[in-house]
Amino acid sequence: MTSNKCPDKIQVALATASPRRRALIQKIDCISPVFITTNAVETIKCGAQETAIANAFIKGECAAQMTDLPVLAFDTVVGLGDEVFGKPHDRASAIAMFKALCGKTHEVVTAVYFRVNGKIIQKSEKTLVTFGAFNEQLVYNYVDSGAPYDKAGGYNIDDAEIKPLIERVEGDYYNVVGLPVGLTEKLIEENLLNGEDGYSA
């Protein structure tokens, strides 16, 4: 969004503690984010998209109880076939995730929850990521650094240590980081800046 569309920024609550999402939301010019950390308990459904949508809703609804501002919430899940990969809880589970994902193409789904004046909009973005063959030294070093434990699928695509493992990314790169910037901009423009809900800039 260009600045001439939004001379006055609109405050929006962003329900996340993720430093990656907090950085990416700054790419959207028309809003001024107010960060809220929730104690939402995440769930796992049948499928990556279903899980991401359910968790984004849980986070968003928790945040909506804490503010009258429009609320954005996100959840990112890695899926491979019918298997859903959230955040690893220990070293063994992190290594197991890499062993499952290496040599294959997996999907990264980020769901967006957007609440404006009681209206809830939910959308999702999917990106395909292909890993090369399992590299024991690379994976073990990455896991032992502690990096995987707050990340869906056990990795952050921006981490330099993991980049040699990534062969191909098909779709929105930012979606893999955790916030689909293009989709989020579109939802804000259609539902917050069009004047229908009294927030027109």
Coordinates of N, CA and C in Angstrom, one line a residue:
M1 N 0.8 -1.2 0.0 CA 0.0 0.0 0.0 C 0.9 1.2 0.0
T2 N 0.5 2.2 -0.8 CA 1.3 3.4 -0.9 C 0.8 4.4 0.1
S3 N 1.7 5.3 0.5 CA 1.4 6.3 1.6 C 0.2 7.2 1.2
N4 N 0.0 7.5 -0.1 CA -1.0 8.5 -0.5 C -2.4 7.9 -0.3
K5 N -2.5 6.5 -0.1 CA -3.8 5.9 0.2 C -4.1 6.1 1.7
C6 N -3.2 6.3 2.5 CA -3.4 6.3 4.0 C -2.6 7.3 4.7
P7 N -3.0 8.6 4.5 CA -2.2 9.7 5.2 C -2.2 9.5 6.7
D8 N -3.3 8.9 7.3 CA -3.4 8.7 8.7 C -3.4 7.2 9.0
K9 N -2.4 6.7 9.7 CA -2.4 5.3 10.0 C -3.4 4.9 11.0
I10 N -3.9 3.7 10.9 CA -5.0 3.2 11.7 C -4.4 2.1 12.7
Q11 N -4.8 2.2 14.0 CA -4.3 1.3 14.9 C -5.0 -0.1 14.7
V12 N -4.2 -1.1 14.7 CA -4.7 -2.5 14.6 C -3.9 -3.3 15.6
A13 N -4.6 -4.1 16.4 CA -4.0 -5.0 17.4 C -3.5 -6.3 16.6
L14 N -2.2 -6.6 16.9 CA -1.6 -7.8 16.3 C -1.4 -8.8 17.4
A15 N -2.1 -9.9 17.3 CA -2.0 -10.9 18.4 C -0.9 -11.8 18.2
T16 N 0.3 -11.4 18.6 CA 1.5 -12.3 18.4 C 2.6 -11.8 19.3
A17 N 3.5 -12.8 19.7 CA 4.7 -12.5 20.4 C 5.9 -12.7 19.4
S18 N 5.6 -13.2 18.2 CA 6.7 -13.5 17.2 C 7.4 -12.3 16.8
P19 N 8.7 -12.3 16.9 CA 9.5 -11.1 16.4 C 9.5 -11.1 14.9
R20 N 9.3 -12.2 14.2 CA 9.3 -12.2 12.8 C 8.0 -11.6 12.3
R21 N 6.9 -11.9 12.9 CA 5.6 -11.3 12.5 C 5.6 -9.8 12.8
R22 N 6.1 -9.5 14.0 CA 6.2 -8.0 14.4 C 7.0 -7.2 13.4
A23 N 8.0 -7.8 12.8 CA 8.8 -7.1 11.8 C 8.1 -7.0 10.5
L24 N 7.5 -8.1 10.1 CA 6.8 -8.2 8.8 C 5.6 -7.2 8.7
I25 N 4.9 -7.1 9.8 CA 3.7 -6.2 9.8 C 4.1 -4.8 9.5
Q26 N 5.3 -4.4 9.7 CA 5.8 -3.0 9.5 C 5.8 -2.7 8.0
K27 N 5.8 -3.8 7.1 CA 5.8 -3.6 5.7 C 4.4 -3.0 5.2
I28 N 3.4 -3.1 6.0 CA 2.1 -2.6 5.7 C 2.0 -1.2 6.2
D29 N 2.0 -0.2 5.2 CA 2.1 1.2 5.6 C 0.9 1.8 6.3
C30 N -0.3 1.3 6.0 CA -1.5 2.0 6.4 C -1.9 1.7 7.9
I31 N -1.2 0.8 8.6 CA -1.6 0.5 9.9 C -0.5 0.8 10.9
S32 N -0.9 1.1 12.1 CA 0.0 1.2 13.2 C -0.2 0.1 14.2
P33 N 0.6 -1.0 14.2 CA 0.3 -2.1 15.0 C 0.5 -1.9 16.5
V34 N -0.5 -2.5 17.3 CA -0.4 -2.5 18.8 C -0.3 -4.0 19.1
F35 N 0.9 -4.4 19.7 CA 1.1 -5.8 19.9 C 0.5 -6.4 21.2
I36 N -0.2 -7.5 21.0 CA -0.8 -8.2 22.2 C -0.3 -9.6 22.2
T37 N 0.1 -10.0 23.4 CA 0.5 -11.4 23.6 C -0.6 -12.1 24.3
T38 N -1.1 -13.2 23.7 CA -2.2 -14.0 24.3 C -1.7 -15.3 25.0
N39 N -2.5 -15.9 25.8 CA -2.1 -17.2 26.3 C -3.0 -18.3 25.7
A40 N -3.3 -18.1 24.4 CA -4.1 -19.1 23.6 C -3.4 -20.5 23.6
V41 N -4.3 -21.5 23.8 CA -3.8 -22.9 23.7 C -4.1 -23.4 22.3
E42 N -3.0 -23.8 21.6 CA -3.2 -24.2 20.2 C -3.7 -25.6 20.1
T43 N -4.3 -26.0 19.0 CA -4.8 -27.3 18.7 C -4.3 -27.9 17.4
I44 N -4.5 -29.1 17.2 CA -4.1 -29.8 15.9 C -5.4 -30.4 15.3
K45 N -5.7 -30.0 14.1 CA -6.8 -30.6 13.4 C -6.3 -31.6 12.3
C46 N -7.3 -32.0 11.5 CA -6.9 -32.9 10.4 C -6.5 -32.1 9.2
G47 N -5.2 -31.8 9.1 CA -4.7 -31.1 7.9 C -4.1 -29.8 8.3
A48 N -3.2 -29.3 7.5 CA -2.4 -28.1 7.9 C -3.3 -26.9 7.8
Q49 N -4.1 -26.7 6.8 CA -5.0 -25.6 6.6 C -6.0 -25.5 7.8
E50 N -6.6 -26.6 8.1 CA -7.6 -26.6 9.1 C -7.0 -26.3 10.5
T51 N -5.8 -26.8 10.7 CA -5.1 -26.5 12.0 C -4.8 -25.0 12.1
A52 N -4.2 -24.4 11.0 CA -3.8 -23.0 11.0 C -5.0 -22.1 11.2
I53 N -6.1 -22.4 10.5 CA -7.3 -21.6 10.6 C -7.9 -21.6 12.0
A54 N -7.9 -22.8 12.6 CA -8.4 -23.0 14.0 C -7.6 -22.2 15.0
N55 N -6.3 -22.3 14.8 CA -5.4 -21.6 15.8 C -5.4 -20.1 15.6
A56 N -5.4 -19.7 14.4 CA -5.5 -18.2 14.2 C -6.8 -17.7 14.8
F57 N -7.9 -18.4 14.7 CA -9.2 -18.0 15.4 C -9.0 -18.0 16.9
I58 N -8.4 -19.0 17.4 CA -8.3 -19.0 18.9 C -7.5 -17.8 19.4
K59 N -6.4 -17.5 18.7 CA -5.5 -16.4 19.1 C -6.3 -15.1 18.9
G60 N -7.0 -15.0 17.8 CA -7.7 -13.7 17.5 C -8.8 -13.5 18.5
E61 N -9.5 -14.5 18.9 CA -10.6 -14.4 19.8 C -10.1 -14.0 21.2
C62 N -9.0 -14.6 21.6 CA -8.3 -14.2 22.9 C -8.0 -12.7 22.9
A63 N -7.4 -12.3 21.8 CA -7.0 -10.9 21.7 C -8.2 -9.9 21.7
A64 N -9.2 -10.4 21.0 CA -10.4 -9.5 20.9 C -11.1 -9.3 22.3
Q65 N -10.8 -10.1 23.3 CA -11.3 -9.9 24.6 C -10.5 -8.8 25.3
M66 N -9.4 -8.4 24.8 CA -8.4 -7.5 25.4 C -8.4 -6.1 24.8
T67 N -9.1 -5.9 23.7 CA -9.0 -4.6 23.0 C -10.3 -4.4 22.2
D68 N -10.6 -3.1 21.9 CA -11.6 -2.7 21.0 C -11.1 -2.4 19.6
L69 N -9.8 -2.5 19.4 CA -9.2 -2.3 18.1 C -9.5 -3.4 17.2
P70 N -9.5 -3.1 15.9 CA -9.4 -4.3 14.9 C -8.3 -5.2 15.3
V71 N -8.5 -6.5 15.1 CA -7.6 -7.5 15.5 C -7.1 -8.4 14.3
L72 N -5.8 -8.5 14.2 CA -5.2 -9.5 13.3 C -4.5 -10.6 14.1
A73 N -4.7 -11.8 13.7 CA -4.0 -12.9 14.3 C -3.6 -13.9 13.2
F74 N -2.5 -14.6 13.4 CA -1.9 -15.5 12.4 C -1.5 -16.8 13.0
D75 N -1.6 -17.9 12.2 CA -1.0 -19.2 12.7 C -0.3 -19.8 11.5
T76 N 0.9 -20.3 11.6 CA 1.6 -21.0 10.6 C 1.8 -22.5 10.9
V77 N 1.5 -23.3 9.9 CA 1.6 -24.8 10.1 C 2.3 -25.4 8.9
V78 N 3.1 -26.4 9.1 CA 3.8 -27.1 8.1 C 3.0 -28.4 7.9
G79 N 2.8 -28.8 6.6 CA 2.1 -30.0 6.4 C 2.8 -30.8 5.3
L80 N 2.8 -32.1 5.5 CA 3.3 -33.1 4.6 C 2.3 -34.2 4.5
G81 N 1.6 -34.3 3.3 CA 0.5 -35.3 3.2 C -0.5 -35.0 4.3
D82 N -0.8 -36.0 5.1 CA -1.8 -35.9 6.1 C -1.2 -35.4 7.5
E83 N 0.1 -35.3 7.5 CA 0.8 -35.1 8.8 C 0.9 -33.5 9.0
V84 N 0.7 -33.1 10.2 CA 0.8 -31.7 10.5 C 2.0 -31.5 11.5
F85 N 2.8 -30.5 11.1 CA 4.0 -30.2 12.0 C 3.8 -28.8 12.6
G86 N 3.7 -28.8 13.9 CA 3.7 -27.5 14.6 C 5.1 -27.2 15.1
K87 N 5.2 -26.7 16.3 CA 6.6 -26.4 16.9 C 7.1 -27.6 17.6
P88 N 8.4 -28.0 17.3 CA 8.9 -29.1 18.1 C 9.1 -28.8 19.6
H89 N 8.9 -29.8 20.4 CA 9.0 -29.6 21.8 C 10.3 -30.0 22.5
D90 N 11.1 -30.7 21.7 CA 12.4 -31.1 22.2 C 13.3 -31.5 21.1
R91 N 14.6 -31.8 21.4 CA 15.6 -32.1 20.4 C 15.2 -33.2 19.4
A92 N 14.7 -34.3 20.0 CA 14.3 -35.5 19.3 C 13.2 -35.2 18.3
S93 N 12.2 -34.4 18.7 CA 11.1 -34.1 17.8 C 11.5 -33.1 16.7
A94 N 12.5 -32.2 17.0 CA 13.0 -31.3 16.0 C 13.7 -32.1 14.9
I95 N 14.6 -33.0 15.3 CA 15.3 -33.8 14.4 C 14.4 -34.7 13.6
A96 N 13.4 -35.3 14.2 CA 12.4 -36.1 13.5 C 11.7 -35.3 12.4
M97 N 11.4 -34.1 12.7 CA 10.7 -33.2 11.7 C 11.6 -33.1 10.5
F98 N 12.9 -32.8 10.7 CA 13.8 -32.6 9.5 C 13.9 -33.9 8.7
K99 N 14.0 -35.0 9.4 CA 14.1 -36.3 8.7 C 12.9 -36.6 7.9
A100 N 11.7 -36.2 8.4 CA 10.5 -36.3 7.6 C 10.4 -35.4 6.4
L101 N 10.9 -34.2 6.6 CA 10.7 -33.2 5.5 C 11.8 -33.2 4.5
C102 N 13.0 -33.6 4.8 CA 14.1 -33.6 3.9 C 13.9 -34.5 2.7
G103 N 14.3 -34.0 1.5 CA 14.1 -34.8 0.3 C 12.7 -34.8 -0.2
K104 N 11.9 -33.9 0.3 CA 10.5 -33.8 -0.1 C 10.0 -32.4 -0.2
T105 N 8.8 -32.2 -0.8 CA 8.2 -30.9 -0.9 C 7.1 -30.8 0.2
H106 N 7.1 -29.9 1.1 CA 6.0 -29.7 2.0 C 5.3 -28.4 1.8
E107 N 4.1 -28.3 2.4 CA 3.4 -27.0 2.3 C 3.5 -26.3 3.6
V108 N 3.5 -25.0 3.5 CA 3.5 -24.1 4.7 C 2.2 -23.2 4.5
V109 N 1.3 -23.4 5.5 CA 0.1 -22.7 5.5 C 0.0 -21.7 6.6
T110 N -0.2 -20.4 6.3 CA -0.5 -19.4 7.3 C -1.9 -18.9 7.2
A111 N -2.6 -19.0 8.3 CA -4.0 -18.5 8.3 C -4.0 -17.1 8.9
V112 N -4.9 -16.3 8.4 CA -5.1 -14.9 8.8 C -6.5 -14.8 9.4
Y113 N -6.6 -14.3 10.6 CA -7.8 -13.9 11.3 C -7.9 -12.4 11.4
F114 N -9.0 -11.8 10.9 CA -9.1 -10.4 10.9 C -10.5 -10.0 11.4
R115 N -10.6 -9.3 12.6 CA -11.8 -8.9 13.2 C -11.9 -7.4 13.1
V116 N -13.0 -6.9 12.5 CA -13.3 -5.5 12.4 C -14.7 -5.3 12.8
N117 N -15.0 -4.5 13.9 CA -16.3 -4.2 14.4 C -17.2 -5.4 14.4
G118 N -16.6 -6.5 15.0 CA -17.4 -7.7 15.2 C -17.5 -8.7 14.0
K119 N -17.1 -8.2 12.8 CA -17.0 -9.0 11.6 C -15.7 -9.8 11.6
I120 N -15.8 -11.1 11.3 CA -14.6 -11.9 11.3 C -14.3 -12.4 9.9
I121 N -13.1 -12.1 9.4 CA -12.7 -12.6 8.1 C -11.5 -13.6 8.3
Q122 N -11.6 -14.8 7.7 CA -10.5 -15.7 7.8 C -10.1 -16.2 6.4
K123 N -8.8 -16.1 6.2 CA -8.2 -16.5 4.9 C -6.9 -17.3 5.2
S124 N -6.4 -18.0 4.2 CA -5.1 -18.6 4.4 C -4.3 -18.6 3.1
E125 N -3.0 -18.7 3.2 CA -2.0 -18.7 2.1 C -1.2 -19.9 2.2
K126 N -0.9 -20.5 1.1 CA -0.1 -21.7 1.0 C 1.1 -21.5 0.2
T127 N 2.3 -21.9 0.7 CA 3.5 -21.9 0.0 C 4.2 -23.3 0.0
L128 N 4.8 -23.7 -1.1 CA 5.4 -25.0 -1.2 C 6.9 -24.8 -1.0
V129 N 7.5 -25.6 -0.1 CA 9.0 -25.5 0.1 C 9.6 -26.9 -0.1
T130 N 10.7 -27.0 -0.8 CA 11.3 -28.3 -1.1 C 12.7 -28.3 -0.3
F131 N 12.9 -29.3 0.5 CA 14.2 -29.5 1.2 C 15.0 -30.5 0.4
G132 N 16.3 -30.3 0.4 CA 17.2 -31.3 -0.1 C 17.4 -32.5 0.8
A133 N 18.4 -33.3 0.5 CA 18.6 -34.5 1.3 C 19.0 -34.2 2.8
F134 N 18.7 -35.0 3.7 CA 19.0 -34.8 5.1 C 20.5 -34.7 5.3
N135 N 20.9 -33.6 5.9 CA 22.3 -33.3 6.1 C 22.5 -33.3 7.6
E136 N 23.1 -34.4 8.1 CA 23.2 -34.6 9.6 C 23.9 -33.5 10.3
Q137 N 25.0 -33.0 9.8 CA 25.8 -32.0 10.5 C 25.0 -30.7 10.5
L138 N 24.4 -30.3 9.4 CA 23.7 -29.0 9.3 C 22.5 -29.1 10.3
V139 N 21.7 -30.2 10.2 CA 20.5 -30.3 11.0 C 20.8 -30.3 12.5
Y140 N 21.8 -31.1 12.9 CA 22.2 -31.2 14.3 C 22.7 -29.9 14.8
N141 N 23.5 -29.2 14.1 CA 24.0 -27.9 14.5 C 22.9 -26.9 14.7
Y142 N 21.9 -26.9 13.7 CA 20.8 -26.0 13.8 C 19.9 -26.3 15.0
V143 N 19.6 -27.6 15.2 CA 18.8 -27.9 16.3 C 19.5 -27.6 17.7
D144 N 20.8 -27.9 17.7 CA 21.5 -27.6 19.0 C 21.7 -26.1 19.3
S145 N 21.4 -25.3 18.2 CA 21.5 -23.8 18.5 C 20.2 -23.3 19.2
G146 N 19.2 -24.2 19.3 CA 17.9 -23.8 19.9 C 17.0 -23.1 19.0
A147 N 17.3 -22.9 17.8 CA 16.5 -22.1 16.8 C 15.1 -22.7 16.5
P148 N 15.0 -24.0 16.5 CA 13.7 -24.6 16.0 C 12.5 -24.5 16.9
Y149 N 12.7 -24.2 18.2 CA 11.6 -24.5 19.1 C 10.4 -23.6 19.1
D150 N 10.5 -22.4 18.5 CA 9.4 -21.6 18.4 C 8.9 -21.4 17.0
K151 N 9.2 -22.4 16.2 CA 8.9 -22.3 14.7 C 8.1 -23.5 14.2
A152 N 7.1 -23.3 13.4 CA 6.4 -24.4 12.8 C 7.3 -25.1 11.9
G153 N 7.3 -26.4 12.0 CA 8.1 -27.3 11.2 C 9.6 -27.3 11.7
G154 N 9.9 -26.5 12.7 CA 11.2 -26.5 13.3 C 12.2 -25.6 12.6
Y155 N 11.8 -24.7 11.7 CA 12.8 -23.9 11.0 C 12.2 -22.5 10.7
N156 N 13.1 -21.6 10.5 CA 12.8 -20.2 10.0 C 13.6 -20.1 8.7
I157 N 12.8 -19.9 7.6 CA 13.5 -19.9 6.3 C 14.5 -18.7 6.2
D158 N 14.4 -17.7 7.0 CA 15.3 -16.6 7.0 C 16.7 -16.9 7.7
D159 N 16.7 -18.0 8.4 CA 18.0 -18.4 9.1 C 19.0 -18.8 8.2
A160 N 20.2 -18.2 8.2 CA 21.3 -18.5 7.3 C 21.7 -19.9 7.4
E161 N 21.7 -20.5 8.6 CA 22.1 -21.8 8.8 C 21.3 -22.9 8.1
I162 N 20.1 -22.6 7.8 CA 19.2 -23.5 7.2 C 19.1 -23.4 5.7
K163 N 19.5 -22.3 5.1 CA 19.3 -22.0 3.7 C 20.0 -23.0 2.8
P164 N 21.1 -23.6 3.1 CA 21.7 -24.7 2.2 C 20.7 -25.9 2.1
L165 N 19.8 -26.0 3.0 CA 18.9 -27.2 2.9 C 17.7 -26.9 1.9
I166 N 17.4 -25.6 1.7 CA 16.3 -25.3 0.9 C 16.6 -25.2 -0.6
E167 N 15.9 -26.1 -1.3 CA 16.1 -26.1 -2.8 C 15.1 -25.3 -3.6
R168 N 13.9 -25.1 -3.1 CA 12.9 -24.4 -3.9 C 11.8 -23.8 -3.0
V169 N 11.3 -22.6 -3.3 CA 10.2 -22.0 -2.7 C 9.2 -21.6 -3.8
E170 N 8.0 -22.1 -3.7 CA 7.0 -21.8 -4.7 C 5.8 -21.1 -4.0
G171 N 5.7 -19.8 -4.2 CA 4.6 -19.0 -3.5 C 5.2 -17.9 -2.7
D172 N 4.4 -17.3 -1.8 CA 4.8 -16.2 -1.0 C 5.9 -16.5 0.0
Y173 N 7.0 -16.0 -0.2 CA 8.2 -16.2 0.7 C 7.8 -15.8 2.2
Y174 N 7.2 -14.6 2.3 CA 6.9 -14.1 3.6 C 5.9 -15.0 4.3
N175 N 5.1 -15.7 3.6 CA 4.1 -16.6 4.2 C 4.9 -17.7 5.0
V176 N 6.0 -18.1 4.5 CA 6.8 -19.1 5.2 C 7.4 -18.6 6.5
V177 N 7.8 -17.3 6.4 CA 8.3 -16.6 7.6 C 7.2 -16.5 8.7
G178 N 5.9 -16.4 8.2 CA 4.9 -16.4 9.2 C 3.8 -15.4 9.0
L179 N 3.9 -14.5 8.0 CA 2.9 -13.5 7.8 C 2.8 -13.2 6.3
P180 N 1.7 -13.6 5.6 CA 1.6 -13.4 4.2 C 1.2 -11.9 3.9
V181 N 2.2 -11.1 3.6 CA 2.1 -9.7 3.6 C 1.1 -9.3 2.5
G182 N 1.1 -9.9 1.3 CA 0.2 -9.5 0.3 C -1.2 -9.8 0.6
L183 N -1.5 -11.0 1.1 CA -2.9 -11.3 1.5 C -3.4 -10.4 2.7
T184 N -2.5 -10.1 3.6 CA -2.9 -9.3 4.8 C -3.2 -7.9 4.3
E185 N -2.4 -7.3 3.4 CA -2.6 -6.0 2.8 C -4.0 -6.0 2.2
K186 N -4.3 -7.0 1.4 CA -5.6 -7.0 0.7 C -6.8 -7.1 1.6
L187 N -6.7 -7.8 2.7 CA -7.8 -7.9 3.7 C -8.0 -6.6 4.4
I188 N -6.8 -5.9 4.7 CA -6.9 -4.6 5.3 C -7.6 -3.6 4.4
E189 N -7.1 -3.6 3.2 CA -7.7 -2.6 2.2 C -9.2 -2.8 2.0
E190 N -9.6 -4.1 1.8 CA -11.0 -4.4 1.5 C -11.9 -4.2 2.7
N191 N -11.4 -4.4 3.9 CA -12.3 -4.5 5.1 C -12.1 -3.4 6.1
L192 N -11.0 -2.6 6.0 CA -10.7 -1.6 7.0 C -10.6 -0.2 6.3
L193 N -10.2 -0.1 5.1 CA -9.9 1.2 4.4 C -11.0 1.6 3.4
N194 N -12.0 0.8 3.3 CA -13.0 1.1 2.3 C -14.2 1.9 2.8
G195 N -14.1 2.2 4.1 CA -15.1 3.1 4.7 C -16.4 2.4 5.2
E196 N -16.5 1.1 4.9 CA -17.8 0.5 5.3 C -17.9 0.3 6.8
D197 N -16.8 0.2 7.5 CA -16.8 0.0 9.0 C -16.4 1.3 9.8
G198 N -16.3 2.4 9.1 CA -16.0 3.6 9.8 C -14.6 3.9 10.0
Y199 N -13.7 3.2 9.3 CA -12.3 3.4 9.5 C -11.6 4.0 8.3
S200 N -12.4 4.5 7.4 CA -11.7 5.0 6.1 C -10.7 6.1 6.4
A201 N -9.5 6.0 5.8 CA -8.5 7.0 6.0 C -8.7 8.1 5.1

